[in-house]
């Protein structure tokens, strides 16, 4: 059976390509999801995409992913910077998680530079627009693949 | 002519695969460089790899990249956290830069969580072991490709 | 067509006039909304009022206001002090926003003095009880009016 | 009529006994609730238990408790550390509240040591696993009992 | 007798409309004062306007207002952020005070976001250009009116 | 043989019921100790109570408890907030320790909110007046009981 | 010739006994000055008293005291907490200075606890109402006396 | 009966006049106590003096003063800066307390500038060598006197 | 017509050469002004010098300089470190400003190291005694000269 | 006469070799003292060893050392991090002091990294288990020796 | 013999005039050095210029300057903000040092505002583009001159 | 074969005995190395000494020591306080490291009190001039010896 990877888009990402295009680029969320489906096919993984503005729903989604997915690619939007509840959800769920951001958060407002969720993820990718998601999907797919095969573990 | 991408390994990375394998994994720097050459060939970019423990030399390398390369993939090692001089070198040079880390720096010591260099890079990738470099190379290659073709710019 | 202004009451404001009257005064939310309707009629704007305890719903409301309203008057309650997600929603939506508070937050607990949302609003009004909403509605109506007529812009 | 006490389990506590058992112990939430029902019977109080991952729903529950319960025992999970909105809900509701935690939050990560909700509760109990809930129920029952009988108030 | 309201313009506001019009708008101080006179007439209050660059003079003015005015509308300019002496003057005087700012100080430099004077005022209005003064005058007039008539006090 | 639990009252607690009754309630230390003796009998544990204003003596007491008691219930008074020496004593002794406070320290002065001792205790109970001690004794008795019987350990 | 001591009352102290009597007591500034004159006569020193709300005037007064007085007793009011210019004036003038406060500033707002002027004074007296001035005058008189007679210097 | 005032000298003050005379002056503790006895006689109060290096003993002394003295003059030495236990003792005891220091602590090391005890004292006197004690005794005697006679209270 | 440069000496600088000569050197303000006149003649600029201890007057002077001078050389004395009002005056006036200090403020007290005014000046010169003024005058003259001639702008 | 060196063991060190051997090693305090006696004989110095859990007693011991010893080797245990009273005792006593720690405090908890006592000691040795004491004794003996013979002083 | 002044250009300054001309102006390093040679001739000092990106080399250069130069003009580039090693080199060398910056570092990023090197220099000049170097050379030449002639020293 | 110990002297230590003798004493680096050679012979270890001002070279030296030495004694000079790169080099190399300082860094400037390297060393010795090196060599030799013989490990 093909590995399953859940892509979670956090708050306000439903507006991608519609508003603030100078900041987040012209791609809509649908286009990004379409591209991830194609890349998933290429990488041999099944990709599900979902968006929510609600912290509680995102926690529910991560809990479900514990049973239904092998890895999560998550862009927690602004929740990145204060949602210890999402952090705990990621820590409590057994799926591998990759945090992605479209913008280079290290170069924006002070409060956007720190992620409370990243410490419990496998890693973080930020700054490449829609490409951040694609790289995140590649990373997740590779992490799932390497967990299935015995290999020396790099932290 | 193929785009050129310079991969700069910062301080202590010459010991990769030799020491602290529980932290950084079993791959040696040579193996990583070998894999990057292969991936570069696949992506149609020329890849040069260099390692230095010296802050001044790393600055010199970035200055040279300004003339000789289209993008830089850089793992600044511990300089990540205090070398404003390397930051200024990246800012002063016109090549696109991608910062990579093998470990998930967000989950390690407090001082390792902040990069003074990332704000002037295009983006940052951390936590995936040798795969971080490969993702960084993909990001750099894509950024170079998209700059050559006209396209809407995502920050 | 008359301009539309959406008034969003954040968490715990449904208890207005019922609890903590020594702090927030005797007016119920219904009475405040009634007064805002009357003032809206006087000012020539249509006023809609809504209350929610959920951060995610408030974000949804702001997204909808982007299409359905000309301005938002928002009292984000305690979300004022940490909801970067609501801030991003305001920034991403194109409606003018005015932040209001019934109490003088500058004179209360330390954490209540800082708003993470105000920087992306047009302005902030605090400390006048139900009157804060009325002043906020006046401000929003005037901002909408002045945007429709060409005029020198004051930041 | 018997006093009623509402037990609110915050985010991620639905996973109790399923995940991270080394941290939170082997008891499931159902087992804990069962034990609280039994203890409630012993103490002569009616006990209702509810779990939610949503900040907004938890606020709604506290508002309802204002009318339907005499006291609340609440484990706000990670919301403990940043949800000023839940804090305001507790302050606005007239029920006595007792904050409980299964782990000794004083000995965990820095950010877990501070509760923004505890200042408006009667008290806090942390570190005793499922026993924390039982002690919290005892405290709540005693506080309700002593409020019904005239007595000198100890802060 | 009509209530009297003193409007105090702090340091550098004499340059309004002359310099930094991109920040503060095209209105001169004389035009603003003219508009406040008109609005005062409309609201049934007498309005006096005064400007000073001197901290000591502003303190003197507030002391005088204690005897000669029913409320003060004050834009303390940069003194907002450090003049504890003006704060003490407001606290020592018995007139109601409303702090106003033309710009949205929450969205400007870090040091401009905190007012040491606001905690002893009735409230604060910021961000609406000359309209801030008009809203401040309305607030002051309403506060004076409601103090003359018995009413439940909202903090 | 019955388990022994040592209750240590720290500085100024000898004045309980004598001074500051509005803060700490009307019970004297003797009454509290009496109540703990009774509860100990009920729980099948032997209870010893001791009070000291001296940091050094409290350290000595904890050292002795290492040999003579199965658990310690300790209210370190103001030493809670700075006595790293008592913390080290608790860490060095092998008895289980439960920290208790009569008042809700989370809701008092800033410096009273942080305990340097709690991180090396099993848990903390605060805010319930004399009941805090009773709950602490219950917790200690239960911890001793569960350590004697094999069981899954909850942190 | 008798030593001369200048007493400088800072901002808002002209309102003593008129406003905020619950905080500063019922004595007017005139009464305090009268009492200081009497005490000066008793101690054999000439006393001059002056009040100003202006930072610049207070600096001028200190400069003059350099030539005309042997010591200064100063209550800098709110300037205590931020006027580095007054501090520099005291440091530049050669008269001995004693800082006095009527209230116990250590027990009031956080910002009132720190004096930027005290480090360059001989000492500080706070908390005793009008008595603070009398103690300050005694201290100043004694410091002047001991400087005229040779003696071991206590810092 | 004459009022009684207890003078408590904290840690290291037994070395006064013996060591660090450049800092604390040439007077020995015995000479200071002698002078205080004389001044007490002059002021009509009975003076007891005691010195201790032990925090616990100082707490005991303050507890005793609650019954045996009308006021306390205390130089807590270095305990000034961290002994919240002594602070609580002062707060719990009903005697008026005056904090004194021989040196101008505002002008010494950063950590010496803040007193955790002063907020619960009537006031603080610092910087005048042995004279600090004399002024403190005068203040204490006056506070005792004014409490015996009805008078407006100045904070 | 010759360019005019206004030299503003801030608080306490009237005492130059009279007091604290070990810190500020032996030159009086008159001597410094004399030297600046001579240097102005040499550089072809007209030089006016003024001193004030008053923050409000300094603001007035800067406002006047807006109309009457081409550049300002300002030593704001201690106002350097907190007068946001002077900062705003410099920002609001259109003259070029150069901040000078006689001492090397980077090597003195912590609070003296930060200038709130420098960010809105062209540059800062510190540490060279009277020579600081001369260098500042040279800088101002050169800046005026280069603004009159078209040239590439260096920030 | 042989120089005398007093070794002071602070709080909890009486448990050495008994508890926490994984942290402090297997040596008991008696064994360490025995070894120091032997080394003292070898170095020609007389060694006295004492342990106390009481801050006050440690101060007393340092005062006595002033008269009876030539140097002090002190391991202040947890008092290292907050006992300004012990610091003042060391500063007031004329013996040379060497601070020692068995563990590498720089690598442990944040609060353990800072010593408030070390600044007034000659130096600090940490991290070598019982060897830390031996090196400390060597340092103290050498410092005593070099003070007896004229030599260039190295700070 | 003519005094010698060494001008040290730190990291990235070799790119002057080539990159970031909007920030640093159009002058190349060669042009700046040429201008400094000319000004040196005018001032009667010999000028040597050197650039290095290496912290270690800059330290070596300063050590050499100790023997071969009378003063150093140094632009430490980004090392300004963290190289305590260069600071120690300046402190250890006996040449007078003047720190210069082309941009107004007080008005740029937060981290650029603080120099760790300036406290051990004679002074600092910032914000005037290439003119900063010229003013720095003038300052250095004057400092050398005044050290050769006896004169009152201004700090 | 005799154990080998590498002594690394960091930046500016080549100037020992030449400059700042009041701070670092009269010994030259050559004399210290000579003394270490003698002590090494006495202790039965081979000692190599090297000095470098370059961070990169020091990293290279530590890497080499990994293969060629059994322990390192390192005085990192000012790099102590910020070179995370040297810290990583020590952590990555398998030799035991002892950090030494000639001066008592705990008693100097704030920034000199914290070592970023010490946490990964075995221990730290500071304050004893050249003797610090000798004690460091003894510590290193003993650590090497005890690692060769089986023994209980003290952290």
PDB file of C-alpha atoms in Angstrom, chain H residues 9 28-40 47 49:
ATOM      1  CA  UNK H   9      21.450  44.865  62.508  1.00  0.00           C
ATOM      2  CA  UNK H  28      31.933  50.347  65.496  1.00  0.00           C
ATOM      3  CA  UNK H  29      28.552  48.755  66.043  1.00  0.00           C
ATOM      4  CA  UNK H  30      28.903  49.386  69.779  1.00  0.00           C
ATOM      5  CA  UNK H  31      29.441  53.084  69.177  1.00  0.00           C
ATOM      6  CA  UNK H  32      26.402  53.253  66.912  1.00  0.00           C
ATOM      7  CA  UNK H  33      24.265  51.445  69.478  1.00  0.00           C
ATOM      8  CA  UNK H  34      25.535  53.780  72.192  1.00  0.00           C
ATOM      9  CA  UNK H  35      24.561  56.803  70.122  1.00  0.00           C
ATOM     10  CA  UNK H  36      21.113  55.307  69.452  1.00  0.00           C
ATOM     11  CA  UNK H  37      20.572  54.769  73.187  1.00  0.00           C
ATOM     12  CA  UNK H  38      21.383  58.427  73.788  1.00  0.00           C
ATOM     13  CA  UNK H  39      19.117  59.603  71.001  1.00  0.00           C
ATOM     14  CA  UNK H  40      16.352  57.312  72.265  1.00  0.00           C
ATOM     15  CA  UNK H  47      15.887  51.374  72.364  1.00  0.00           C
ATOM     16  CA  UNK H  49      19.773  46.767  69.672  1.00  0.00           C
TER      17      UNK H  49
END
